[in-house]
Amino acid sequence: GAGVSQSPSNKVTEKGKDVELRCDPISGHTALYWYRQSLGQGLEFLIYFQGNSAPDKSGLPSDRFSAERTGGSVSTLTIQRTQQEDSAVYLCASSQSGYQPQHFGDGTRLSIL
Amino acid sequence: QKEVEQDPGPLSVPEGAIVSLNCTYSNSAFQYFMWYRQYSRKGPELLMYTYSSGNKEDGRFTAQVDKSSKYISLFIRDSQPSDSATYLCAMSARGNNRLAFGKGNQVVVIP
């Protein structure tokens, strides 16, 4: 079946612009996660959605980062006023429920000029 | 100290050799342990998923968890060139579903 789908696969933008990254989880998966992967830092947790519960936003690095999940399915990660240090691969994962294994998409490669 | 330590040094082995990878961790609350494989410009792919201590085998792959030592391992038998990738360990605690990752090991299997 279809896996986690992320778009765009690559995004280049100028410093100070806003960007939106999209994630379509595996159908039927109630849990959705965003991570960031940068050189030297490994994978870092950003935010977690589970069903209709309030999201766990504890990993968001600043208030320039926000995410929403509409209808319990698609999620959008928004970065406002991008900075060069935001350059990274942003990965989305989903799981059937909170304690099930997480399955990842191929990520969005974000480059800030 | 990071929650999960994984020596990121590249590892080159000849085809057919056993690959041995490991991670240590500091958080005793971790109960779920995973190994992911990541090819270049792709997302992490789940290889092994284990709960608490013990061994799990799946084909050429064996995962071991020693909670008393806070140490997990992945063994790849009869390694193939297609096993060349970065291997990431990950773990989570009950009640906290975020994954904590190691930095990853780049493995190269030489034909």
mmCIF file of C-alpha atoms in Angstrom:
data_model
loop_
_atom_site.group_PDB
_atom_site.id
_atom_site.type_symbol
_atom_site.label_atom_id
_atom_site.label_comp_id
_atom_site.label_asym_id
_atom_site.label_seq_id
_atom_site.Cartn_x
_atom_site.Cartn_y
_atom_site.Cartn_z
ATOM 1 C CA GLY A 1 0.000 0.000 0.000
ATOM 2 C CA ALA A 2 0.988 3.654 -0.157
ATOM 3 C CA GLY A 3 3.531 4.882 2.324
ATOM 4 C CA VAL A 4 3.947 8.281 3.935
ATOM 5 C CA SER A 5 3.997 10.953 1.235
ATOM 6 C CA GLN A 6 5.727 14.317 1.641
ATOM 7 C CA SER A 7 5.764 17.323 -0.624
ATOM 8 C CA PRO A 8 7.629 19.094 -1.969
ATOM 9 C CA SER A 9 10.643 16.787 -2.071
ATOM 10 C CA ASN A 10 12.943 19.807 -2.374
ATOM 11 C CA LYS A 11 12.427 23.453 -1.478
ATOM 12 C CA VAL A 12 14.830 26.333 -1.955
ATOM 13 C CA THR A 13 13.820 29.696 -0.596
ATOM 14 C CA GLU A 14 15.291 32.997 0.488
ATOM 15 C CA LYS A 15 15.964 33.895 4.068
ATOM 16 C CA GLY A 16 12.960 35.578 5.649
ATOM 17 C CA LYS A 17 10.336 33.828 3.521
ATOM 18 C CA ASP A 18 7.664 31.519 4.919
ATOM 19 C CA VAL A 19 7.501 27.860 3.837
ATOM 20 C CA GLU A 20 4.860 25.165 4.122
ATOM 21 C CA LEU A 21 5.695 21.463 4.101
ATOM 22 C CA ARG A 22 3.026 18.817 3.626
ATOM 23 C CA CYS A 23 2.674 15.268 4.912
ATOM 24 C CA ASP A 24 0.128 12.623 3.917
ATOM 25 C CA PRO A 25 0.309 9.772 6.445
ATOM 26 C CA ILE A 26 -0.439 6.121 5.765
ATOM 27 C CA SER A 27 -4.192 5.630 5.567
ATOM 28 C CA GLY A 28 -5.650 4.643 8.939
ATOM 29 C CA HIS A 29 -2.663 5.805 10.974
ATOM 30 C CA THR A 30 -3.833 7.947 13.863
ATOM 31 C CA ALA A 31 -0.411 9.144 15.026
ATOM 32 C CA LEU A 32 1.715 11.589 13.013
ATOM 33 C CA TYR A 33 5.176 12.941 13.801
ATOM 34 C CA TRP A 34 7.535 15.565 12.397
ATOM 35 C CA TYR A 35 11.297 15.297 12.773
ATOM 36 C CA ARG A 36 14.206 17.323 11.458
ATOM 37 C CA GLN A 37 17.463 15.784 10.212
ATOM 38 C CA SER A 38 20.486 18.006 9.866
ATOM 39 C CA LEU A 39 24.189 17.291 9.426
ATOM 40 C CA GLY A 40 25.871 16.711 12.747
ATOM 41 C CA GLN A 41 22.602 16.767 14.703
ATOM 42 C CA GLY A 42 20.931 13.573 13.639
ATOM 43 C CA LEU A 43 17.155 13.270 13.790
ATOM 44 C CA GLU A 44 15.371 15.615 16.178
ATOM 45 C CA PHE A 45 11.740 15.375 17.232
ATOM 46 C CA LEU A 46 9.591 18.405 16.431
ATOM 47 C CA ILE A 47 5.897 17.664 17.049
ATOM 48 C CA TYR A 48 3.479 14.742 17.534
ATOM 49 C CA PHE A 49 -0.244 14.451 16.763
ATOM 50 C CA GLN A 50 -2.422 11.629 18.121
ATOM 51 C CA GLY A 51 -6.049 11.525 17.062
ATOM 52 C CA ASN A 52 -8.006 14.469 18.435
ATOM 53 C CA SER A 53 -5.674 15.055 21.383
ATOM 54 C CA ALA A 54 -3.714 18.266 21.787
ATOM 55 C CA PRO A 55 -0.393 17.906 19.930
ATOM 56 C CA ASP A 56 2.916 17.519 21.741
ATOM 57 C CA LYS A 57 4.770 20.609 20.524
ATOM 58 C CA SER A 58 7.679 20.283 22.930
ATOM 59 C CA GLY A 59 10.270 19.742 20.181
ATOM 60 C CA LEU A 60 9.550 22.868 18.139
ATOM 61 C CA PRO A 61 12.766 24.963 18.222
ATOM 62 C CA SER A 62 11.114 28.402 18.139
ATOM 63 C CA ASP A 63 7.767 30.132 17.738
ATOM 64 C CA ARG A 64 8.523 30.489 14.032
ATOM 65 C CA PHE A 65 7.601 26.825 13.709
ATOM 66 C CA SER A 66 4.014 25.606 13.775
ATOM 67 C CA ALA A 67 2.090 22.605 12.527
ATOM 68 C CA GLU A 68 -1.477 21.565 12.098
ATOM 69 C CA ARG A 69 -3.282 18.398 11.201
ATOM 70 C CA THR A 70 -6.629 18.753 9.501
ATOM 71 C CA GLY A 71 -9.309 16.073 9.700
ATOM 72 C CA GLY A 72 -6.969 13.704 11.466
ATOM 73 C CA SER A 73 -5.056 13.061 8.252
ATOM 74 C CA VAL A 74 -2.899 15.513 6.288
ATOM 75 C CA SER A 75 -0.460 17.667 8.234
ATOM 76 C CA THR A 76 1.296 20.907 7.332
ATOM 77 C CA LEU A 77 4.488 22.164 8.976
ATOM 78 C CA THR A 78 4.960 25.923 8.588
ATOM 79 C CA ILE A 79 8.192 27.809 9.153
ATOM 80 C CA GLN A 80 7.862 31.575 9.230
ATOM 81 C CA ARG A 81 10.648 34.059 8.530
ATOM 82 C CA THR A 82 13.078 31.289 7.605
ATOM 83 C CA GLN A 83 16.685 31.454 8.758
ATOM 84 C CA GLN A 84 19.723 29.716 7.307
ATOM 85 C CA GLU A 85 19.900 27.397 10.319
ATOM 86 C CA ASP A 86 16.476 26.040 9.290
ATOM 87 C CA SER A 87 18.149 24.286 6.344
ATOM 88 C CA ALA A 88 17.634 20.560 6.920
ATOM 89 C CA VAL A 89 15.612 17.555 5.816
ATOM 90 C CA TYR A 90 12.159 17.596 7.392
ATOM 91 C CA LEU A 91 10.794 14.089 7.866
ATOM 92 C CA CYS A 92 7.244 13.025 8.612
ATOM 93 C CA ALA A 93 6.313 9.670 10.139
ATOM 94 C CA SER A 94 3.056 7.958 11.014
ATOM 95 C CA SER A 95 2.014 4.963 13.098
ATOM 96 C CA GLN A 96 -1.198 3.044 13.700
ATOM 97 C CA SER A 97 -1.294 4.327 17.244
ATOM 98 C CA GLY A 98 1.052 5.911 19.740
ATOM 99 C CA TYR A 99 3.043 2.787 20.618
ATOM 100 C CA GLN A 100 3.289 1.237 17.184
ATOM 101 C CA PRO A 101 6.397 1.478 14.977
ATOM 102 C CA GLN A 102 6.791 4.734 13.081
ATOM 103 C CA HIS A 103 7.065 4.707 9.288
ATOM 104 C CA PHE A 104 8.792 7.583 7.573
ATOM 105 C CA GLY A 105 8.384 9.454 4.328
ATOM 106 C CA ASP A 106 11.356 10.492 2.196
ATOM 107 C CA GLY A 107 11.357 14.013 3.573
ATOM 108 C CA THR A 108 11.496 17.548 2.248
ATOM 109 C CA ARG A 109 14.972 18.941 1.687
ATOM 110 C CA LEU A 110 14.811 22.606 2.678
ATOM 111 C CA SER A 111 17.579 24.987 1.681
ATOM 112 C CA ILE A 112 17.561 28.589 2.868
ATOM 113 C CA LEU A 113 19.687 30.954 0.794
ATOM 114 C CA GLN B 1 25.361 13.862 27.423
ATOM 115 C CA LYS B 2 22.996 12.936 24.607
ATOM 116 C CA GLU B 3 20.219 10.483 25.436
ATOM 117 C CA VAL B 4 21.411 8.066 22.745
ATOM 118 C CA GLU B 5 25.034 7.589 21.731
ATOM 119 C CA GLN B 6 25.996 5.921 18.470
ATOM 120 C CA ASP B 7 29.524 6.085 17.147
ATOM 121 C CA PRO B 8 28.989 7.663 13.707
ATOM 122 C CA GLY B 9 32.311 6.480 12.291
ATOM 123 C CA PRO B 10 31.953 4.881 8.826
ATOM 124 C CA LEU B 11 32.284 1.111 8.740
ATOM 125 C CA SER B 12 33.615 -0.760 5.679
ATOM 126 C CA VAL B 13 33.357 -4.537 5.501
ATOM 127 C CA PRO B 14 33.889 -7.122 2.745
ATOM 128 C CA GLU B 15 30.844 -8.836 1.280
ATOM 129 C CA GLY B 16 29.785 -11.805 3.391
ATOM 130 C CA ALA B 17 31.166 -10.421 6.653
ATOM 131 C CA ILE B 18 29.139 -9.846 9.811
ATOM 132 C CA VAL B 19 28.301 -6.217 10.521
ATOM 133 C CA SER B 20 28.024 -5.281 14.189
ATOM 134 C CA LEU B 21 26.462 -1.981 15.247
ATOM 135 C CA ASN B 22 25.577 -0.713 18.700
ATOM 136 C CA CYS B 23 24.113 2.160 20.680
ATOM 137 C CA THR B 24 24.169 3.120 24.328
ATOM 138 C CA TYR B 25 21.592 5.217 26.091
ATOM 139 C CA SER B 26 21.149 7.008 29.378
ATOM 140 C CA ASN B 27 17.378 7.114 29.912
ATOM 141 C CA SER B 28 16.300 4.037 31.881
ATOM 142 C CA ALA B 29 12.667 4.711 30.902
ATOM 143 C CA PHE B 30 13.283 3.623 27.301
ATOM 144 C CA GLN B 31 11.366 0.424 26.591
ATOM 145 C CA TYR B 32 10.876 0.366 22.809
ATOM 146 C CA PHE B 33 13.949 -0.066 20.635
ATOM 147 C CA MET B 34 14.247 0.207 16.878
ATOM 148 C CA TRP B 35 16.783 0.024 14.114
ATOM 149 C CA TYR B 36 16.207 1.956 10.912
ATOM 150 C CA ARG B 37 18.094 1.774 7.620
ATOM 151 C CA GLN B 38 18.445 4.923 5.554
ATOM 152 C CA TYR B 39 19.641 5.047 1.973
ATOM 153 C CA SER B 40 20.958 8.275 0.521
ATOM 154 C CA ARG B 41 18.208 10.859 -0.068
ATOM 155 C CA LYS B 42 15.555 8.510 1.311
ATOM 156 C CA GLY B 43 13.639 8.356 4.584
ATOM 157 C CA PRO B 44 14.499 5.907 7.380
ATOM 158 C CA GLU B 45 13.106 2.430 6.814
ATOM 159 C CA LEU B 46 12.164 0.327 9.840
ATOM 160 C CA LEU B 47 14.286 -2.817 10.116
ATOM 161 C CA MET B 48 13.751 -4.129 13.628
ATOM 162 C CA TYR B 49 11.377 -3.284 16.487
ATOM 163 C CA THR B 50 11.789 -4.785 19.938
ATOM 164 C CA TYR B 51 10.232 -4.257 23.325
ATOM 165 C CA SER B 52 12.323 -4.429 26.502
ATOM 166 C CA SER B 53 15.308 -6.780 26.808
ATOM 167 C CA GLY B 54 16.072 -9.805 24.676
ATOM 168 C CA ASN B 55 16.949 -10.875 21.164
ATOM 169 C CA LYS B 56 14.963 -10.736 17.943
ATOM 170 C CA GLU B 57 15.930 -12.316 14.670
ATOM 171 C CA ASP B 58 14.573 -11.550 11.199
ATOM 172 C CA GLY B 59 16.370 -13.193 8.320
ATOM 173 C CA ARG B 60 19.958 -11.953 8.260
ATOM 174 C CA PHE B 61 19.276 -9.357 10.961
ATOM 175 C CA THR B 62 19.487 -9.846 14.735
ATOM 176 C CA ALA B 63 18.675 -7.160 17.272
ATOM 177 C CA GLN B 64 19.754 -7.433 20.905
ATOM 178 C CA VAL B 65 18.678 -5.305 23.839
ATOM 179 C CA ASP B 66 20.394 -5.319 27.233
ATOM 180 C CA LYS B 67 18.466 -2.932 29.443
ATOM 181 C CA SER B 68 20.683 -3.585 32.465
ATOM 182 C CA SER B 69 23.666 -2.207 30.523
ATOM 183 C CA LYS B 70 21.591 0.295 28.512
ATOM 184 C CA TYR B 71 23.074 -1.162 25.348
ATOM 185 C CA ILE B 72 21.506 -2.297 22.087
ATOM 186 C CA SER B 73 23.058 -4.032 19.091
ATOM 187 C CA LEU B 74 22.272 -4.913 15.498
ATOM 188 C CA PHE B 75 24.019 -7.721 13.675
ATOM 189 C CA ILE B 76 23.844 -8.256 9.926
ATOM 190 C CA ARG B 77 24.980 -11.679 8.763
ATOM 191 C CA ASP B 78 26.260 -12.464 5.263
ATOM 192 C CA SER B 79 26.384 -8.773 4.418
ATOM 193 C CA GLN B 80 25.565 -7.737 0.846
ATOM 194 C CA PRO B 81 26.471 -4.610 -1.147
ATOM 195 C CA SER B 82 22.775 -3.697 -0.968
ATOM 196 C CA ASP B 83 23.188 -3.404 2.818
ATOM 197 C CA SER B 84 25.362 -0.319 2.238
ATOM 198 C CA ALA B 85 23.418 2.439 3.992
ATOM 199 C CA THR B 86 23.243 4.451 7.197
ATOM 200 C CA TYR B 87 21.844 2.571 10.192
ATOM 201 C CA LEU B 88 20.068 4.525 12.915
ATOM 202 C CA CYS B 89 19.110 3.273 16.347
ATOM 203 C CA ALA B 90 16.012 4.786 17.927
ATOM 204 C CA MET B 91 14.130 4.336 21.158
ATOM 205 C CA SER B 92 11.165 5.619 23.108
ATOM 206 C CA ALA B 93 9.645 5.411 26.560
ATOM 207 C CA ARG B 94 6.177 4.294 27.548
ATOM 208 C CA GLY B 95 3.968 7.359 27.725
ATOM 209 C CA ASN B 96 6.267 9.401 25.478
ATOM 210 C CA ASN B 97 6.024 8.494 21.820
ATOM 211 C CA ARG B 98 8.781 10.693 20.441
ATOM 212 C CA LEU B 99 11.759 8.730 19.175
ATOM 213 C CA ALA B 100 15.253 9.544 20.378
ATOM 214 C CA PHE B 101 17.776 8.710 17.662
ATOM 215 C CA GLY B 102 21.462 7.961 17.522
ATOM 216 C CA LYS B 103 23.470 9.890 14.925
ATOM 217 C CA GLY B 104 23.677 6.855 12.637
ATOM 218 C CA ASN B 105 26.430 4.559 11.332
ATOM 219 C CA GLN B 106 27.380 4.631 7.668
ATOM 220 C CA VAL B 107 28.061 1.069 6.507
ATOM 221 C CA VAL B 108 29.780 0.203 3.224
ATOM 222 C CA VAL B 109 29.831 -3.422 2.079
ATOM 223 C CA ILE B 110 32.582 -3.927 -0.471
ATOM 224 C CA PRO B 111 31.935 -6.526 -3.202
#
